[in-house]
CSV table of C-alpha atoms in Angstrom, one decimal:
chain,number,residue,atom,x,y,z
A,1,MET,CA,192.3,200.5,147.5
A,2,ARG,CA,195.1,200.0,145.2
A,3,ALA,CA,197.1,203.0,146.6
A,4,ALA,CA,196.7,201.7,150.1
A,5,ILE,CA,198.1,198.3,149.2
A,6,ALA,CA,200.7,199.6,146.8
A,7,LEU,CA,201.9,202.9,148.4
A,8,ALA,CA,200.8,204.0,151.9
A,9,SER,CA,198.9,207.2,151.8
A,10,VAL,CA,198.0,209.7,154.5
A,11,ILE,CA,196.5,212.4,152.3
A,12,THR,CA,193.0,213.8,152.7
A,13,LEU,CA,190.8,213.9,149.7
A,14,GLY,CA,191.0,217.4,148.3
A,15,LEU,CA,187.6,217.6,146.7
A,16,SER,CA,184.7,219.9,147.6
A,17,THR,CA,182.0,218.7,149.9
A,18,ALA,CA,178.5,220.3,150.0
A,19,ALA,CA,175.0,219.0,150.0
A,20,CYS,CA,172.8,220.7,147.4
A,21,ALA,CA,169.2,220.0,146.3
A,22,GLY,CA,167.9,219.9,142.7
A,23,ASP,CA,164.8,219.0,140.9
A,24,SER,CA,165.5,216.6,138.0
A,25,SER,CA,167.9,218.0,135.5
A,26,PRO,CA,171.2,219.9,135.1
A,27,ALA,CA,169.2,223.1,134.7
A,28,SER,CA,168.8,223.2,138.5
A,29,THR,CA,172.3,222.0,139.2
A,30,PRO,CA,174.3,224.1,141.7
A,31,PRO,CA,177.5,225.6,140.5
A,32,PRO,CA,180.7,223.5,141.0
A,33,LEU,CA,182.1,223.9,144.5
A,34,ASN,CA,185.7,224.3,145.6
A,35,PRO,CA,187.0,223.0,149.0
A,36,SER,CA,185.8,226.1,150.8
A,37,GLY,CA,182.2,225.5,149.7
A,38,SER,CA,182.0,228.7,147.5
A,39,PRO,CA,181.4,228.7,143.8
A,40,SER,CA,184.5,227.7,141.9
A,41,THR,CA,185.9,229.8,139.1
A,42,SER,CA,187.9,227.0,137.5
A,43,ALA,CA,188.0,223.2,137.1
A,44,SER,CA,190.7,222.8,139.7
A,45,ALA,CA,189.6,221.4,143.0
A,46,SER,CA,192.5,223.0,144.8
A,47,SER,CA,194.6,226.1,144.3
A,48,SER,CA,197.8,224.6,145.6
A,49,ALA,CA,199.3,221.2,146.2
A,50,PRO,CA,202.2,219.7,148.1
A,51,ALA,CA,205.6,219.3,146.4
A,52,ALA,CA,204.8,215.5,146.3
A,53,VAL,CA,202.9,216.0,143.0
A,54,LEU,CA,206.0,217.3,141.2
A,55,PRO,CA,209.0,215.4,140.0
A,56,THR,CA,212.3,215.4,141.9
A,57,SER,CA,214.4,216.0,138.8
A,58,ASP,CA,214.2,216.6,135.0
A,59,ARG,CA,216.0,213.3,134.2
A,60,VAL,CA,213.9,211.2,131.9
A,61,PRO,CA,214.4,207.6,133.0
A,62,GLU,CA,214.9,204.6,130.8
A,63,LEU,CA,212.1,202.0,131.1
A,64,ASP,CA,212.6,198.2,131.5
A,65,VAL,CA,209.6,196.1,130.4
A,66,GLU,CA,208.9,192.6,131.8
A,67,VAL,CA,206.2,190.3,130.6
A,68,VAL,CA,204.7,188.9,133.8
A,69,ASN,CA,202.1,186.7,132.1
A,70,ASP,CA,201.0,186.1,128.5
A,71,GLU,CA,197.9,183.9,129.0
A,72,LEU,CA,195.3,186.6,129.3
A,73,ASP,CA,192.4,187.6,127.0
A,74,HIS,CA,191.1,191.2,127.1
A,75,PRO,CA,192.3,191.9,130.6
A,76,TRP,CA,190.5,195.0,131.9
A,77,ASP,CA,192.0,195.8,135.3
A,78,VAL,CA,194.8,194.6,137.5
A,79,ALA,CA,195.7,195.0,141.2
A,80,ASP,CA,198.8,194.0,143.2
A,81,ILE,CA,197.8,192.1,146.3
A,82,GLY,CA,201.3,191.4,147.5
A,83,GLU,CA,203.8,188.5,147.5
A,84,ASP,CA,204.2,188.6,143.7
A,85,ARG,CA,200.4,188.1,143.2
A,86,PHE,CA,198.2,190.1,140.9
A,87,LEU,CA,194.4,189.9,140.4
A,88,VAL,CA,193.2,190.6,136.9
A,89,THR,CA,189.6,190.9,135.6
A,90,GLU,CA,189.2,189.6,132.0
A,91,ARG,CA,186.3,191.3,130.3
A,92,ASP,CA,185.1,188.8,127.7
A,93,ARG,CA,186.0,185.6,129.6
A,94,ALA,CA,184.2,187.1,132.6
A,95,VAL,CA,186.7,185.6,134.9
A,96,LEU,CA,188.8,186.8,137.8
A,97,SER,CA,192.4,185.5,137.3
A,98,LEU,CA,195.3,185.3,139.8
A,99,ILE,CA,198.8,185.7,138.4
A,100,GLU,CA,201.2,184.2,141.0
A,101,GLY,CA,204.9,183.7,140.3
A,102,GLY,CA,204.1,184.4,136.6
A,103,ASP,CA,201.5,181.7,136.3
A,104,ARG,CA,197.8,182.2,135.8
A,105,ARG,CA,194.8,180.4,137.3
A,106,GLU,CA,191.2,181.4,137.6
A,107,ILE,CA,189.3,182.2,140.8
A,108,PRO,CA,185.6,181.3,140.3
A,109,LEU,CA,183.1,184.1,141.1
A,110,GLU,CA,180.4,182.0,142.8
A,111,ASP,CA,176.7,182.6,141.8
A,112,ASN,CA,177.7,185.1,139.2
A,113,ASP,CA,175.4,186.2,136.3
A,114,ILE,CA,177.9,188.3,134.5
A,115,TRP,CA,176.7,189.6,131.1
A,116,VAL,CA,179.2,190.0,128.3
A,117,SER,CA,178.3,192.0,125.2
A,118,GLY,CA,180.5,194.4,123.1
A,119,GLU,CA,182.3,196.7,125.4
A,120,THR,CA,180.7,195.3,128.6
A,121,GLY,CA,181.6,192.3,130.7
A,122,LEU,CA,183.8,191.9,133.8
A,123,MET,CA,185.5,195.3,134.1
A,124,GLY,CA,186.6,197.4,137.0
A,125,LEU,CA,188.4,195.9,140.0
A,126,GLU,CA,189.3,197.4,143.4
A,127,ILE,CA,190.9,196.0,146.5
A,128,ASP,CA,189.7,196.8,150.0
A,129,PRO,CA,192.2,198.6,152.2
A,130,GLY,CA,191.8,195.8,154.7
A,131,PHE,CA,192.4,193.0,152.1
A,132,ALA,CA,195.1,191.3,154.1
A,133,GLU,CA,192.6,190.6,156.9
A,134,ASN,CA,189.2,190.5,155.1
A,135,ARG,CA,190.2,189.4,151.5
A,136,ARG,CA,187.4,191.7,150.2
A,137,ILE,CA,187.4,192.9,146.6
A,138,TYR,CA,185.0,195.0,144.4
A,139,THR,CA,184.1,194.4,140.8
A,140,CYS,CA,182.0,196.2,138.2
A,141,GLN,CA,180.2,194.1,135.5
A,142,GLY,CA,177.3,193.7,133.2
A,143,TRP,CA,174.6,191.6,134.9
A,144,ASN,CA,171.6,189.3,134.2
A,145,GLY,CA,171.4,189.3,130.5
A,146,GLY,CA,171.9,193.0,130.2
A,147,GLU,CA,169.6,194.1,132.9
A,148,ASP,CA,172.2,196.6,134.1
A,149,VAL,CA,175.8,197.3,135.1
A,150,ARG,CA,176.5,197.0,138.8
A,151,VAL,CA,179.2,197.0,141.5
A,152,ILE,CA,179.5,193.9,143.8
A,153,SER,CA,181.7,193.2,146.8
A,154,TRP,CA,183.2,189.7,147.1
A,155,THR,CA,185.2,187.8,149.7
A,156,LEU,CA,188.1,185.5,148.6
A,157,ASP,CA,188.7,182.4,150.6
A,158,ALA,CA,192.0,181.9,152.4
A,159,GLY,CA,193.5,179.9,149.6
A,160,LEU,CA,192.4,182.4,146.9
A,161,THR,CA,190.5,179.6,145.1
A,162,ARG,CA,187.0,181.1,145.0
A,163,ALA,CA,185.1,184.4,145.5
A,164,THR,CA,181.8,184.5,147.3
A,165,GLN,CA,179.4,187.4,146.8
A,166,GLU,CA,178.9,189.7,149.8
A,167,GLN,CA,176.5,192.2,148.4
A,168,THR,CA,175.5,194.4,145.5
A,169,LEU,CA,176.6,197.8,146.5
A,170,ILE,CA,175.0,199.8,143.7
A,171,ASP,CA,173.2,198.7,140.5
A,172,GLY,CA,171.0,200.2,137.8
A,173,PHE,CA,173.7,201.6,135.5
A,174,PRO,CA,172.1,201.7,132.1
A,175,THR,CA,172.9,199.3,129.3
A,176,SER,CA,172.0,198.9,125.6
A,177,SER,CA,173.9,196.6,123.3
A,178,GLY,CA,176.9,196.7,125.5
A,179,ARG,CA,178.3,200.0,124.2
A,180,HIS,CA,179.7,202.5,126.6
A,181,GLY,CA,179.5,200.3,129.7
A,182,GLY,CA,182.2,202.1,131.7
A,183,CYS,CA,183.2,201.1,134.3
A,184,ARG,CA,186.2,202.0,136.6
A,185,LEU,CA,186.5,201.7,140.4
A,186,LEU,CA,188.7,203.5,142.9
A,187,ILE,CA,188.8,203.7,146.7
A,188,SER,CA,190.2,207.1,147.5
A,189,ALA,CA,192.4,208.0,150.5
A,190,ASP,CA,189.4,208.9,152.7
A,191,GLY,CA,187.9,205.4,152.1
A,192,ALA,CA,185.2,206.4,149.6
A,193,LEU,CA,184.4,204.1,146.6
A,194,TRP,CA,184.4,206.1,143.4
A,195,VAL,CA,182.8,204.7,140.2
A,196,GLY,CA,183.1,206.0,136.7
A,197,THR,CA,180.3,205.0,134.4
A,198,GLY,CA,179.4,205.0,130.7
A,199,ASP,CA,176.3,206.5,129.1
A,200,ALA,CA,175.2,203.3,127.3
A,201,ALA,CA,175.2,205.4,124.1
A,202,ASN,CA,171.9,207.0,125.1
A,203,GLU,CA,171.6,210.8,124.6
A,204,GLU,CA,169.6,211.4,127.7
A,205,ASN,CA,171.8,209.6,130.3
A,206,PRO,CA,174.9,212.0,130.5
A,207,ARG,CA,172.8,215.0,131.5
A,208,SER,CA,170.0,213.4,133.5
A,209,LEU,CA,170.5,213.5,137.3
A,210,ASP,CA,168.0,210.6,137.4
A,211,SER,CA,170.4,208.3,135.5
A,212,LEU,CA,173.6,206.8,136.8
A,213,GLY,CA,175.0,206.6,133.3
A,214,GLY,CA,177.7,209.0,132.1
A,215,LYS,CA,178.7,210.0,135.6
A,216,THR,CA,181.2,209.7,138.4
A,217,LEU,CA,179.7,208.4,141.6
A,218,ARG,CA,180.8,208.1,145.2
A,219,LEU,CA,179.5,205.7,147.9
A,220,ASP,CA,180.4,203.8,151.1
A,221,PRO,CA,182.2,200.5,150.1
A,222,GLN,CA,180.9,198.8,153.2
A,223,THR,CA,177.2,199.7,153.0
A,224,GLY,CA,176.6,201.0,149.5
A,225,LYS,CA,175.1,204.2,150.9
A,226,PRO,CA,175.8,207.5,149.2
A,227,TRP,CA,179.0,209.1,150.5
A,228,PRO,CA,178.3,212.0,152.9
A,229,GLY,CA,179.0,215.3,151.2
A,230,ASN,CA,178.0,214.2,147.7
A,231,PRO,CA,176.3,217.2,146.0
A,232,TRP,CA,172.8,215.7,146.1
A,233,ALA,CA,173.3,213.4,149.1
A,234,GLY,CA,170.1,214.6,150.8
A,235,ASP,CA,167.9,213.9,147.7
A,236,GLN,CA,166.1,210.8,146.7
A,237,GLY,CA,167.0,208.4,143.8
A,238,PRO,CA,170.1,208.0,141.8
A,239,ARG,CA,171.3,211.6,142.1
A,240,ARG,CA,172.3,210.9,145.8
A,241,TYR,CA,175.4,209.1,144.4
A,242,ILE,CA,176.4,211.5,141.6
A,243,THR,CA,179.5,213.5,142.0
A,244,SER,CA,179.8,214.8,138.4
A,245,PHE,CA,177.9,214.5,135.2
A,246,GLY,CA,178.1,215.1,131.5
A,247,HIS,CA,180.5,212.3,130.9
A,248,ARG,CA,180.5,210.0,127.8
A,249,ASN,CA,182.4,206.7,128.7
A,250,VAL,CA,184.7,206.9,131.8
A,251,GLN,CA,187.5,204.4,131.3
A,252,GLY,CA,189.8,205.4,134.1
A,253,LEU,CA,189.9,207.0,137.6
A,254,ALA,CA,193.1,208.1,139.4
A,255,GLU,CA,193.8,209.9,142.6
A,256,ARG,CA,196.7,212.4,142.7
A,257,ALA,CA,199.0,212.8,145.7
A,258,ASP,CA,197.2,216.1,146.5
A,259,GLY,CA,193.9,214.2,146.8
A,260,THR,CA,192.3,215.4,143.6
A,261,LEU,CA,190.4,212.8,141.5
A,262,TRP,CA,190.9,212.5,137.8
A,263,SER,CA,189.0,210.7,135.1
A,264,MET,CA,190.0,209.4,131.6
A,265,GLU,CA,187.3,209.2,129.0
A,266,HIS,CA,186.7,208.1,125.4
A,267,GLY,CA,185.6,210.8,123.0
A,268,PRO,CA,183.4,210.2,119.9
A,269,ASP,CA,185.6,210.8,116.8
A,270,ARG,CA,187.7,213.5,118.6
A,271,ASP,CA,188.7,214.7,122.0
A,272,ASP,CA,189.4,211.9,124.4
A,273,GLU,CA,189.7,213.6,127.7
A,274,VAL,CA,191.5,213.7,131.0
A,275,ASN,CA,189.4,215.6,133.6
A,276,GLU,CA,190.0,216.8,137.1
A,277,ILE,CA,186.8,216.0,139.0
A,278,THR,CA,185.0,218.9,140.8
A,279,LEU,CA,182.0,217.9,142.9
A,280,GLY,CA,178.7,218.9,141.1
A,281,GLY,CA,180.7,219.6,137.9
A,282,ASP,CA,179.2,219.4,134.4
A,283,TYR,CA,181.7,218.1,131.9
A,284,GLY,CA,179.6,219.0,128.9
A,285,TRP,CA,178.9,215.8,126.9
A,286,ASN,CA,175.6,216.5,125.1
A,287,PRO,CA,175.0,214.3,122.0
A,288,GLY,CA,171.4,215.4,121.6
A,289,ALA,CA,168.6,213.7,119.7
A,290,GLY,CA,169.7,210.6,117.9
A,291,TYR,CA,173.0,210.5,119.8
A,292,ASN,CA,175.0,212.8,117.5
A,293,GLU,CA,178.7,211.8,117.9
A,294,SER,CA,180.0,214.7,115.8
A,295,VAL,CA,179.6,217.3,118.5
A,296,PRO,CA,182.4,218.4,120.9
A,297,MET,CA,183.0,216.5,124.1
A,298,THR,CA,182.5,219.7,126.1
A,299,ASP,CA,179.5,221.7,124.8
A,300,GLN,CA,180.0,225.3,126.1
A,301,ASP,CA,176.6,226.3,124.6
A,302,LEU,CA,174.8,224.6,127.4
A,303,PRO,CA,173.3,226.5,130.4
A,304,GLY,CA,175.6,227.0,133.3
A,305,GLU,CA,179.3,226.3,133.5
A,306,GLN,CA,180.9,223.4,131.7
A,307,ILE,CA,184.3,222.3,132.9
A,308,GLU,CA,187.0,222.0,130.2
A,309,ALA,CA,189.3,219.0,130.1
A,310,ALA,CA,192.7,219.2,131.7
A,311,TRP,CA,194.0,217.3,128.6
A,312,GLU,CA,192.3,216.3,125.3
A,313,SER,CA,193.5,214.3,122.3
A,314,GLY,CA,192.2,216.6,119.7
A,315,ASN,CA,191.1,215.2,116.3
A,316,PRO,CA,191.1,212.2,115.9
A,317,THR,CA,190.8,210.3,119.1
A,318,ILE,CA,193.5,207.9,120.4
A,319,ALA,CA,191.2,205.9,122.7
A,320,THR,CA,192.5,206.5,126.2
A,321,GLY,CA,192.1,203.6,128.7
A,322,GLY,CA,192.8,203.5,132.4
A,323,GLY,CA,195.7,205.2,134.1
A,324,THR,CA,197.4,206.0,137.4
A,325,PHE,CA,199.6,208.7,138.8
A,326,ILE,CA,203.3,207.7,139.0
A,327,PRO,CA,204.7,208.1,142.5
A,328,VAL,CA,207.2,210.9,143.1
A,329,GLN,CA,210.3,208.8,143.5
A,330,GLU,CA,213.9,209.7,142.6
A,331,ARG,CA,214.1,206.7,140.2
A,332,TRP,CA,211.1,208.0,138.2
A,333,GLY,CA,212.8,211.3,137.6
A,334,ALA,CA,210.9,213.6,135.3
A,335,TYR,CA,208.0,211.2,135.2
A,336,GLY,CA,207.4,211.4,139.0
A,337,GLY,CA,203.9,212.7,139.7
A,338,ALA,CA,202.8,212.4,136.1
A,339,LEU,CA,199.6,210.6,135.0
A,340,ALA,CA,200.4,207.4,133.0
A,341,VAL,CA,197.5,206.6,130.6
A,342,ALA,CA,197.1,203.5,128.6
A,343,VAL,CA,196.1,204.1,124.9
A,344,LEU,CA,194.2,201.6,122.9
A,345,LYS,CA,193.9,202.9,119.3
A,346,ASP,CA,197.2,204.6,119.1
A,347,GLN,CA,198.9,201.7,121.0
A,348,GLU,CA,201.1,203.6,123.3
A,349,LEU,CA,201.6,204.8,126.9
A,350,ARG,CA,201.0,208.6,127.4
A,351,ILE,CA,202.8,210.3,130.2
A,352,LEU,CA,201.0,213.5,131.1
A,353,SER,CA,202.6,216.0,133.5
A,354,PHE,CA,200.5,218.7,135.3
A,355,ASP,CA,201.6,221.6,137.5
A,356,GLU,CA,200.3,222.2,141.0
A,357,ALA,CA,197.2,223.9,139.6
A,358,GLY,CA,196.4,221.0,137.3
A,359,LYS,CA,197.6,222.6,134.1
A,360,LEU,CA,199.3,220.4,131.5
A,361,THR,CA,203.0,221.0,131.3
A,362,ASP,CA,204.3,218.0,129.3
A,363,ASP,CA,202.9,215.2,127.1
A,364,SER,CA,205.1,212.3,126.0
A,365,SER,CA,205.0,208.7,124.8
A,366,PRO,CA,208.0,206.5,125.6
A,367,GLU,CA,209.1,204.6,122.5
A,368,VAL,CA,209.7,201.4,124.4
A,369,MET,CA,206.0,201.1,125.1
A,370,GLN,CA,204.9,201.3,121.5
A,371,ASP,CA,205.7,197.6,120.8
A,372,TYR,CA,202.9,195.9,122.7
A,373,GLY,CA,199.8,196.8,120.7
A,374,ARG,CA,196.7,198.1,122.4
A,375,LEU,CA,197.1,199.1,126.1
A,376,ARG,CA,194.0,198.9,128.3
A,377,THR,CA,195.0,200.1,131.8
A,378,VAL,CA,197.8,201.1,134.1
A,379,SER,CA,198.0,200.3,137.8
A,380,LEU,CA,200.7,200.6,140.5
A,381,ALA,CA,202.7,197.7,141.8
A,382,ALA,CA,203.6,197.7,145.5
A,383,ASP,CA,207.0,199.2,144.9
A,384,GLY,CA,205.8,201.9,142.6
A,385,ASP,CA,206.4,200.1,139.3
A,386,LEU,CA,203.7,200.3,136.7
A,387,LEU,CA,201.5,197.3,135.9
A,388,ILE,CA,200.0,197.5,132.3
A,389,THR,CA,197.6,195.2,130.5
A,390,THR,CA,197.3,194.9,126.8
A,391,ASP,CA,194.0,194.5,125.0
A,392,ASN,CA,194.8,192.8,121.7
A,393,GLY,CA,192.6,189.7,122.3
A,394,GLY,CA,193.6,186.0,122.6
A,395,GLU,CA,197.2,186.5,123.7
A,396,ASP,CA,197.2,189.5,126.0
A,397,VAL,CA,199.9,190.1,128.5
A,398,LEU,CA,200.5,191.7,131.9
A,399,LEU,CA,203.5,194.0,131.8
A,400,ARG,CA,205.6,195.4,134.6
A,401,VAL,CA,207.5,198.6,133.8
A,402,THR,CA,210.4,199.6,135.9
A,403,PRO,CA,212.4,202.9,135.6
A,404,ARG,CA,216.2,203.1,135.7
């Protein structure tokens, strides 16, 4: 749990919880639920939030950028594990790297069968809340020659020199050529493991409750069992894990200080999205026969209610990557509480501010962050600084961004 290691959190997850049954398709999907368990009339999971989600001032801070390490290749995710040490997953190398004191070395993943193809390889990374004692981590990766994408827990040895498999927590995420492999991990404040998946560029996956592709999922990180309160937790098969559907290719997950969960997604040729996740929610991706990528990301002509994005890029896309909510600290000024999102195609950092109800109030891109090429993800350092990885290939860097 990045937030547990980076910034202590005592919030309770502010998402709806209800167990609902369904047959096999979104046509039988229950309406999205708000925290009270009654049908929701909006995409927001909560009608109010504590002041901690809002900035302490309107001062826009200057940003100092430090290159922590410049020996990476397509780094996909990064986590602070304390004592000036950072774990990084490198997608195409399919290796776990440790950055310590600015130097990089690899930590072998024992008995791994990681599959690398196109957009799929070693991707999402999460750190167990008890890492200091159990040295457990979680990764998401392609596996066994393209059999699937799956989530695995590992234990690092005391010297951080190797990682031993504990168990496969969930598998069966669809694959094709490696397109739209997802895959982001997040342990929320209540201890649940969230997974954001890609649809493998298959038109049936986003809307099928019998596929784990194009979804957000929630499970127990210790056992791999569906998290109690998932919308279809009492059913059989993949749907037990599903928290929302109708997604295209989830690239980021972030938890706000009010406990709401947010996803960042790639659009086709338009409409990258940031979505606030509502349990049981339909986010409207429906490419139809032949995987038509000229349709809107949120198709409002579908049966039922489709949840509109909290933010969208419009036309054309900018290729949003991963992101995190900036802590509400005086030094972050107007950026406090905002969502910092890495951008690949447009090569920038987007700072998106939302009000207490989750409505967009500001969208900016600090000029200092436009000098590093493609940005893949943003994570929190232990003190609330931002950790950002580039994705230019061959000579990628880990950046630390400090406000002043």
